[in-house]
Tab-separated table of C-alpha atoms in Angstrom:
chain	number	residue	atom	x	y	z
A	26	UNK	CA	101.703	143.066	149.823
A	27	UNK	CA	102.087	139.582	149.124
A	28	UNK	CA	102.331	138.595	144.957
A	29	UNK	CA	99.960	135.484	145.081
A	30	UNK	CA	99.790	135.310	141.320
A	31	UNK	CA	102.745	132.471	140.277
A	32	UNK	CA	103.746	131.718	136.208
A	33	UNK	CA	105.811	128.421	135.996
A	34	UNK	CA	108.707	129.012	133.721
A	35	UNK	CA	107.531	126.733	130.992
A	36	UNK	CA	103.688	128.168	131.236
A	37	UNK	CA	103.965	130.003	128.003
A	38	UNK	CA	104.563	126.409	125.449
A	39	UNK	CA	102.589	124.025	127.379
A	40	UNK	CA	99.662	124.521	125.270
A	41	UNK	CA	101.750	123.731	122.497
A	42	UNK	CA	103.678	121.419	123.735
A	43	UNK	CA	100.844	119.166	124.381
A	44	UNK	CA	99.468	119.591	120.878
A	45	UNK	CA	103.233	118.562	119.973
A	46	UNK	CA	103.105	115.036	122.115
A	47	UNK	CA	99.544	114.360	121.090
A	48	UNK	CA	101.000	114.775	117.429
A	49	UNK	CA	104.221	112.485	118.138
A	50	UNK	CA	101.584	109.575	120.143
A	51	UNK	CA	99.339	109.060	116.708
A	52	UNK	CA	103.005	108.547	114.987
A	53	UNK	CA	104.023	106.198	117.559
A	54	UNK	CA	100.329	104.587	117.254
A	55	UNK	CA	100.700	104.605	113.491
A	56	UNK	CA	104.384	103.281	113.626
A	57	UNK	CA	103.271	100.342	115.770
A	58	UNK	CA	100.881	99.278	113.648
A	59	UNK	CA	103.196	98.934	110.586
A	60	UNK	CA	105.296	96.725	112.326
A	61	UNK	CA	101.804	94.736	112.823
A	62	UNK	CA	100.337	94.737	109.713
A	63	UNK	CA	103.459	94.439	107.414
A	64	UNK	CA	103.856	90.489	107.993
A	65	UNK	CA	105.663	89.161	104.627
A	66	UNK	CA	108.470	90.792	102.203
A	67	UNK	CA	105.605	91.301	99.347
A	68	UNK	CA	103.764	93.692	101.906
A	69	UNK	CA	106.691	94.779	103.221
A	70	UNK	CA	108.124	95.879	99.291
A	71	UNK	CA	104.365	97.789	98.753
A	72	UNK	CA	105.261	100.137	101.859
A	73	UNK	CA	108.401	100.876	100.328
A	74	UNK	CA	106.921	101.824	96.922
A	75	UNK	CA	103.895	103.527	98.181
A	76	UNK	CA	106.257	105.424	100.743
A	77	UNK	CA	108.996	106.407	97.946
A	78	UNK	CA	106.010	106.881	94.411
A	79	UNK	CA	103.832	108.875	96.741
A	80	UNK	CA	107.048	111.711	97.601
A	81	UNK	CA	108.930	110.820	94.510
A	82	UNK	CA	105.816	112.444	92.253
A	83	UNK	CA	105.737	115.394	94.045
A	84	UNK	CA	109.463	115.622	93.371
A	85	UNK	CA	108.877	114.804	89.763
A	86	UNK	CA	106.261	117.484	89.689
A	87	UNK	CA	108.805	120.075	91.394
A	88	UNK	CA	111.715	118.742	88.740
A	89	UNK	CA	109.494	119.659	85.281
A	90	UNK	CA	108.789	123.509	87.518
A	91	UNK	CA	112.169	123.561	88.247
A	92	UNK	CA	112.904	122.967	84.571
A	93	UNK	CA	110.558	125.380	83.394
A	94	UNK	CA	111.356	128.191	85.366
A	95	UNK	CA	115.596	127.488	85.096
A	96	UNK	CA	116.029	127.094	88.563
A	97	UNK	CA	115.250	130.331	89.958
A	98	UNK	CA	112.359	129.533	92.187
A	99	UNK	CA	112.674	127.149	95.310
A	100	UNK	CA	110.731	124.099	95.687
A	101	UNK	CA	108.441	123.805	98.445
A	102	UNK	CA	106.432	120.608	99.664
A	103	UNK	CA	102.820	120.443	99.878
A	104	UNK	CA	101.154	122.980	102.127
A	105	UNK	CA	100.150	122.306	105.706
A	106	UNK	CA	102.002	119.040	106.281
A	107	UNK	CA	105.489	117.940	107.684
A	108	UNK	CA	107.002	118.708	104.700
A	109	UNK	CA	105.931	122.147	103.731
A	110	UNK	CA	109.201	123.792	104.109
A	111	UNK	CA	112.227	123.390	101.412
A	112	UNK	CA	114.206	122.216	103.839
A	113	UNK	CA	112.138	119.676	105.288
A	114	UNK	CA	110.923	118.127	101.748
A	115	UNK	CA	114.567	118.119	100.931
A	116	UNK	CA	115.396	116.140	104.011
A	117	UNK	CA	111.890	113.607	102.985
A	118	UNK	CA	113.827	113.017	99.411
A	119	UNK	CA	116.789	112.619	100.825
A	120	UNK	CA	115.638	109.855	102.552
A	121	UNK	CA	113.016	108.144	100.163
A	122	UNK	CA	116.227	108.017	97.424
A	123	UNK	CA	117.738	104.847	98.618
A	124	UNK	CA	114.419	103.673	98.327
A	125	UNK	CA	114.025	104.244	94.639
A	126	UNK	CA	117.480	103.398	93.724
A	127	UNK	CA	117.854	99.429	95.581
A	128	UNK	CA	114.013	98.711	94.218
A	129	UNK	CA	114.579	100.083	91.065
A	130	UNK	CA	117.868	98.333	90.342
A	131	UNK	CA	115.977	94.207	91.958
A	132	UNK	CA	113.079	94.992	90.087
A	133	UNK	CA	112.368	92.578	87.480
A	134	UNK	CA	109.269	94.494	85.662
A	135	UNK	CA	110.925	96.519	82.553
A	136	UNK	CA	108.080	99.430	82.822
A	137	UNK	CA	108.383	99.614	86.638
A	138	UNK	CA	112.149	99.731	86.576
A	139	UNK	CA	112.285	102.168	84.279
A	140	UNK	CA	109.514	104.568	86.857
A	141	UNK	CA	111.758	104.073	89.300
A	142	UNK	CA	114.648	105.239	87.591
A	143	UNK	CA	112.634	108.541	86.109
A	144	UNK	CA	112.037	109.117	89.866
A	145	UNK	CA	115.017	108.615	91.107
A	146	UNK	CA	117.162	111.276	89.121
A	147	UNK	CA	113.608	113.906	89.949
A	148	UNK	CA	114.188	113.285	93.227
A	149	UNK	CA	117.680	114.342	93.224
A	150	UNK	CA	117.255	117.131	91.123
A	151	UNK	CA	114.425	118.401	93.114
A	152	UNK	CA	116.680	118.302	96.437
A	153	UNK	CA	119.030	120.719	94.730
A	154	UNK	CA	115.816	122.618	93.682
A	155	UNK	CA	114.439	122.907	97.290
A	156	UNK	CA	117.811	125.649	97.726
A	157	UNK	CA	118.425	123.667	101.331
A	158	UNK	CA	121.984	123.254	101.744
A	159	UNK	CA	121.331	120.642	104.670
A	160	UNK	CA	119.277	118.989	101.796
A	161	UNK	CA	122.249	119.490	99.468
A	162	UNK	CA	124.789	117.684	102.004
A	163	UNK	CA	122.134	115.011	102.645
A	164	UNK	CA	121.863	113.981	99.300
A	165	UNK	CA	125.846	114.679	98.822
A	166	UNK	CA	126.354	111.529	101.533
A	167	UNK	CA	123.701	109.308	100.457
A	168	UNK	CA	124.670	109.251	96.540
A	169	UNK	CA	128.519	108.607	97.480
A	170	UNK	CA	127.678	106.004	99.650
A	171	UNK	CA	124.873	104.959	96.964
A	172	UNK	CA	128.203	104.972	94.471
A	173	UNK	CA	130.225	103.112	96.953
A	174	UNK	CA	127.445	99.885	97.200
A	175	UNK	CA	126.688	100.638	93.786
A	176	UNK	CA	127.876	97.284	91.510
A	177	UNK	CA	129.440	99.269	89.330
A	178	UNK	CA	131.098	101.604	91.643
A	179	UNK	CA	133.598	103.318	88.521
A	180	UNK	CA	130.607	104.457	86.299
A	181	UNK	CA	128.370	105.233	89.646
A	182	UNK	CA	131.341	107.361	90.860
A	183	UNK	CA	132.532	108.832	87.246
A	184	UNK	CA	128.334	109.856	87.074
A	185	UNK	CA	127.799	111.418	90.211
A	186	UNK	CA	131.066	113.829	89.361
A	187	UNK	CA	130.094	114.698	86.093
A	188	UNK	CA	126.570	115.555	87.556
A	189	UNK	CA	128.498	117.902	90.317
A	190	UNK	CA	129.818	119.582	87.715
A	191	UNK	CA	127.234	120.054	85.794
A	192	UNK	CA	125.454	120.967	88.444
A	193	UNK	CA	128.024	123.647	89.446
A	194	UNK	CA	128.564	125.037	85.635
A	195	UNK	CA	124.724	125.322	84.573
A	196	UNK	CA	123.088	126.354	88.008
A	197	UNK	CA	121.154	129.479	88.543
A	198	UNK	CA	122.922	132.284	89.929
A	199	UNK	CA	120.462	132.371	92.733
A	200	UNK	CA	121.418	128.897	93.849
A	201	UNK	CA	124.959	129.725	93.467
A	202	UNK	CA	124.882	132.643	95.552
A	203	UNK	CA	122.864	130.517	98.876
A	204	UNK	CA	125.347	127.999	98.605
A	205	UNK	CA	128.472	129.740	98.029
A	206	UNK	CA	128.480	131.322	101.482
A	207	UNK	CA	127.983	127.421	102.555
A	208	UNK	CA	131.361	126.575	100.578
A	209	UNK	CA	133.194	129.652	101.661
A	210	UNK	CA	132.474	129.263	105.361
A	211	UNK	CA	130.616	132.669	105.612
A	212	UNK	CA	127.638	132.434	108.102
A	213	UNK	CA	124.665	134.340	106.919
A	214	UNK	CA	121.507	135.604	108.627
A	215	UNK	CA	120.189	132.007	108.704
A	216	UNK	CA	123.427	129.835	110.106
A	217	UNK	CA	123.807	133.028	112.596
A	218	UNK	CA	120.231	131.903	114.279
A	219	UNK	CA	121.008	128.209	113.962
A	220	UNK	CA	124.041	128.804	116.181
A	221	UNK	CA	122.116	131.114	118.186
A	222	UNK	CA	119.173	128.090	118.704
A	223	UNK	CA	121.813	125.378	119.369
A	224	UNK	CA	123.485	127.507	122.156
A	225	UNK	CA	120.179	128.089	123.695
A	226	UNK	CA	119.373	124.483	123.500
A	227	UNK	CA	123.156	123.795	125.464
A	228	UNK	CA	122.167	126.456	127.700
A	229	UNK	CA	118.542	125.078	128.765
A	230	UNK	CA	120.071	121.459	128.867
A	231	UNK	CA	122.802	121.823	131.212
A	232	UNK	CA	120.017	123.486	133.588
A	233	UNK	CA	117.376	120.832	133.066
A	234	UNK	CA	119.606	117.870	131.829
A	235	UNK	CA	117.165	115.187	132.727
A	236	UNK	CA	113.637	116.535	131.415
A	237	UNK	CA	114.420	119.268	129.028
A	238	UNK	CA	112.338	121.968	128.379
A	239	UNK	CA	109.328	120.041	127.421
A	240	UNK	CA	108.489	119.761	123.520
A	241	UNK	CA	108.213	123.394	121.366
A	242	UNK	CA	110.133	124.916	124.726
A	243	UNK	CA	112.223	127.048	121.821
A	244	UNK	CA	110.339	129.985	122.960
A	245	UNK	CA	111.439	133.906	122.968
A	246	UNK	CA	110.642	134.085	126.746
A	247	UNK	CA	112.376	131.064	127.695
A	248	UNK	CA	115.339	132.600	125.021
A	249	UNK	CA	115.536	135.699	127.242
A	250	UNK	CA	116.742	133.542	129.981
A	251	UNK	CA	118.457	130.616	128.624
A	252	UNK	CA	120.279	132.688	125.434
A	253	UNK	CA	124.325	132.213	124.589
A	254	UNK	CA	125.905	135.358	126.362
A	255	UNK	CA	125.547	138.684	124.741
A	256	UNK	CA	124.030	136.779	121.630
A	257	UNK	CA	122.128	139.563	120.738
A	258	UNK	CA	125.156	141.811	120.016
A	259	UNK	CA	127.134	139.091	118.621
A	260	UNK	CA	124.871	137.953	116.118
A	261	UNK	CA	123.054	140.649	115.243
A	262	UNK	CA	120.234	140.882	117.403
A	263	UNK	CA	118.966	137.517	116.608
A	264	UNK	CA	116.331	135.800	118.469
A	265	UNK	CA	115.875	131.777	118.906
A	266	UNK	CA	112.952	130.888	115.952
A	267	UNK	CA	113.415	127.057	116.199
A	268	UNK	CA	115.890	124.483	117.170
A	269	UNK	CA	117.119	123.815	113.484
A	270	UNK	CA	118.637	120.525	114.671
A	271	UNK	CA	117.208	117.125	115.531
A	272	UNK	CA	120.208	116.739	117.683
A	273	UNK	CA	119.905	120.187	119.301
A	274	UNK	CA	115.809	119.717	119.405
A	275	UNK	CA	116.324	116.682	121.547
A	276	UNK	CA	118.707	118.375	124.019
A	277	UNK	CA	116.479	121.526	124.670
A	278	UNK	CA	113.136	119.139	124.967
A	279	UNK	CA	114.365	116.358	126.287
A	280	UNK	CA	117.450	116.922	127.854
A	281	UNK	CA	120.760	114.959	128.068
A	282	UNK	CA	119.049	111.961	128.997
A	283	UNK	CA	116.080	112.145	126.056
A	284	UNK	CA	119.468	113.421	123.825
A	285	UNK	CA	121.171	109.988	124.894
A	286	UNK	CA	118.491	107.460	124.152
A	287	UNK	CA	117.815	109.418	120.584
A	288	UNK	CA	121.441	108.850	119.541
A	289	UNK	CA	121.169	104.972	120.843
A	290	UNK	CA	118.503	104.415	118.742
A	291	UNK	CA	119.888	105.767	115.861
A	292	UNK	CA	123.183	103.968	116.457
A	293	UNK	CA	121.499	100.976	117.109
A	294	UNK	CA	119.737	100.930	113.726
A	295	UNK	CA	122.761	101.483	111.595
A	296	UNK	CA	124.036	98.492	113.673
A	297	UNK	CA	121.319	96.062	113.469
A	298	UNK	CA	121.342	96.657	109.788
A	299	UNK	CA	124.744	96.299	109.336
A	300	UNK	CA	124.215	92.597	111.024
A	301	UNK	CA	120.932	91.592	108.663
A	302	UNK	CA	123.798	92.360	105.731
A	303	UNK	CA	126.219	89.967	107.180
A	304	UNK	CA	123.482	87.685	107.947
A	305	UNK	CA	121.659	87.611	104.154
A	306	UNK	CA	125.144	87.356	103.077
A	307	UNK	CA	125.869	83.867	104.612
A	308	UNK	CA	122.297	82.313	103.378
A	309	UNK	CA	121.313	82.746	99.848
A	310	UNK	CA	117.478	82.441	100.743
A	311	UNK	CA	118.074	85.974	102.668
A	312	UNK	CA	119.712	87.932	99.960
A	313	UNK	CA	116.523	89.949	99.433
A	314	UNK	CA	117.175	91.153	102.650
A	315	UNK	CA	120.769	92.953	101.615
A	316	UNK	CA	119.186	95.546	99.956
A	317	UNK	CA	116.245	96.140	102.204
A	318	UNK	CA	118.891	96.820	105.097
A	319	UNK	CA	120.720	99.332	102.395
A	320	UNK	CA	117.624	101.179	102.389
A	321	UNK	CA	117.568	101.417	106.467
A	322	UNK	CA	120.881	102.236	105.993
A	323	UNK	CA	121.217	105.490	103.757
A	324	UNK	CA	117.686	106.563	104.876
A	325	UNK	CA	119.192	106.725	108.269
A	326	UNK	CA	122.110	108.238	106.840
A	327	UNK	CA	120.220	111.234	104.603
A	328	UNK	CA	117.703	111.560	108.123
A	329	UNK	CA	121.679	112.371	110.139
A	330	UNK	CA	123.211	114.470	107.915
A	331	UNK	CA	120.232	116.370	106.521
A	332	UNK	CA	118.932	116.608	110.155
A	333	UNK	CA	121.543	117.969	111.574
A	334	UNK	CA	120.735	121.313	110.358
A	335	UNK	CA	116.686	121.739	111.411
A	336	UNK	CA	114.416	120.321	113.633
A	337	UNK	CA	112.120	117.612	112.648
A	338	UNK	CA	113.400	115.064	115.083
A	339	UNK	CA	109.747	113.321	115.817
A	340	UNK	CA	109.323	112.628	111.692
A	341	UNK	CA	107.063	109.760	110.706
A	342	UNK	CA	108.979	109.101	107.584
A	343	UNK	CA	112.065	108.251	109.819
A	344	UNK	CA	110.333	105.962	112.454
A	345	UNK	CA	108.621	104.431	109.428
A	346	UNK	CA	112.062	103.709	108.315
A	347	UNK	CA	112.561	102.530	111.948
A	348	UNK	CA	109.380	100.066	111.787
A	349	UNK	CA	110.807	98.878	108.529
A	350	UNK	CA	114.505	97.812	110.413
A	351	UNK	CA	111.838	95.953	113.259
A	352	UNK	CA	109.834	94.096	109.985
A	353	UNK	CA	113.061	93.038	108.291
A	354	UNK	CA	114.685	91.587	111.643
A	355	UNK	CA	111.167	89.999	112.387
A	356	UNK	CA	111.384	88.274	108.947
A	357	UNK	CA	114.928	87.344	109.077
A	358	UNK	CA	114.334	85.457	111.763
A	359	UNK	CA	110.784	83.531	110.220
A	360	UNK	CA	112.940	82.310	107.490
A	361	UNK	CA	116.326	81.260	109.959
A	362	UNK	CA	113.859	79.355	112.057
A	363	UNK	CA	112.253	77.378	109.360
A	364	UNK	CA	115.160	76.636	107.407
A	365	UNK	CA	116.713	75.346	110.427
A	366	UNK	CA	113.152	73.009	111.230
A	367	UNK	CA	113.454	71.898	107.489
A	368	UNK	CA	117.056	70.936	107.751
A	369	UNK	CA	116.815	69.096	111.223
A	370	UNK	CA	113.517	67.457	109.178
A	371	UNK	CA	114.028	66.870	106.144
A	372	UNK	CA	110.975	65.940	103.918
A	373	UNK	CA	110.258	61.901	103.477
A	374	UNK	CA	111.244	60.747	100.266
A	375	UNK	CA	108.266	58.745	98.647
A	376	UNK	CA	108.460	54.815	97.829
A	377	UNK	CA	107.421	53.403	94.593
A	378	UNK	CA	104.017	52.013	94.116
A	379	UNK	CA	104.193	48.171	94.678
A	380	UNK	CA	102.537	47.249	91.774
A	381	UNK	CA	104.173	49.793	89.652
A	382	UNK	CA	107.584	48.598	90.953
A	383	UNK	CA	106.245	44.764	89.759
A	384	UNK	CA	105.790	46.089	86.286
């Protein structure tokens, strides 16, 4: 007899794959509108603090737990949303820290400055707190490079060493013992299943290296197929549970092709705000924008590194970020263009009243 019944290969995550590209549309709806609505550098700067005070107080909330308990629990974002896990609230602060640090250090209110300082140092205590160690080597890279753009790069570097040590002399043994595997180059249970994930993801890529898998294609089926050879023996049995890599995510969804444009745009921002820097430094009406395009900057930076170990490559915090890089460029260019009109026309100088001149 003749088998008539047929199961495509990728029949088993279609269901949620489409709740997964329904989920990334509203963020691409939601990330369009931004770059609508935010029209001016005041609206722009209430994004940023909105964005950075709404995170930044749940990290001040985990910092006082954190403080009460020692240290031994982890901290975990709120429930049911992006950033639920420790590793993926860890990766959020990483990336809202830049934010707190350049508006903190232009703002000119003495009450303000002084919140944004508090939640500044929460927010990096509470990415140690989360027990990530993608988190931890996030916010390793964004407060050097803070230090390095910092304008007073000695005491910025002498504090951020004496608060590694600290950190390293008064943290719980708990801590010490998840990230001393990291520093000693041991691969637990959980870095055995993230190399287990990125091989499948190579594995499904190379045979679908223009489409992918399709989004949430990490599946056990599709594992049994597309798994690293004998990865079952040779890490202990170990199944695929998630791509725990925006890089990796990309390949096994979207293939080499979806892979390629992710990396463009993520070069491409890191670019274009390298060029707003050079550009506010050449026109003293534009400085503002310097530290705007630092924020881009070590947001992106915090998103790479902390991304690179688990997979939240559609986030709306980083195409926010994205939106923001579009605003500032949009902006940049308003105030070129009329400074150029007002110096090709400059603004008549007014005569003297006849009769006053008489007098």
């Amino acid at each position: 007899m003749i088998n008539t019944h047929f199961e495509p290969m990728f029949a088993d995550h279609i269901e949620l794959g489409t709740v997964r590209l329904i989920e990334f549309s509203k963020i691409m709806v939601l990330t369009l509108l931004t770059i609508f609505l935010v029209t001016s550098q005041k609206k722009l700067k209430y994004l940023l603090m909105v964005t950075s005070f709404s995170l930044g107080l749940i990290a001040l909330k985990g910092t006082v737990f954190g403080i009460l308990t020692g240290g031994q629990f982890r901290v975990w974002g709120p429930p049911r949303s992006f950033i639920a896990d420790n590793n993926d609230f860890g990766l959020a602060l990483n990336m809202i820290i830049p934010m707190l640090f350049f508006l903190g250090r232009d703002e000119e209110n003495r009450k303000l400055k002084i919140a944004f300082r508090v939640v500044f140092i929460c927010s990096v205590v509470a990415v140690l707190l989360t027990y990530s160690r993608g988190a931890m080597l996030g916010v390793t890279a964004v407060m050097s490079m803070i230090a390095l753009k910092s304008r007073h790069k000695l005491i910025a570097g002498f504090l951020v060493v004496t608060a590694a040590f600290l950190v390293i002399t008064f943290a719980p043994h708990a801590w010490m013992a998840r990230m001393g595997a990291l520093a000693g180059g041991q691969l637990d249970g959980s870095a055995q299943e993230r190399l287990t994930s990125w091989g499948f993801a190579w594995n499904l890529a190379k045979n679908y290296p223009i489409t992918g898998g399709g989004f949430e294609c990490f599946t056990p089926n599709l594992f049994a197929t597309f798994s690293p050879r004998d990865a079952r023996t040779w890490l202990g049995g170990l199944t695929s549970s998630g791509p725990h890599s925006i890089y990796f995510q990309v390949l096994g969804e979207q293939g080499f092709v979806g892979l390629g444009i992710f990396l463009g745009l993520l070069a491409s921002c890191l670019l274009s705000a390298r060029r707003l820097r050079k550009q506010a430094a050449r026109d003293p009406a534009l400085a503002w924008i310097d530290s705007y395009a630092q924020i881009v900057e070590l947001g992106i930076l915090g998103y790479m590194v902390s991304g690179a170990f688990l997979g939240r490559a559609y986030f709306d915090l980083y195409l926010q970020i994205v939106a923001v890089l579009i605003v500032l460029k949009i902006l940049c260019k308003k105030e070129m263009l009329a400074a150029a009109i007002a110096a090709r026309n400059p603004a008549p100088v007014a005569e003297p009243d006849m009769q006053e001149a008489m007098v």
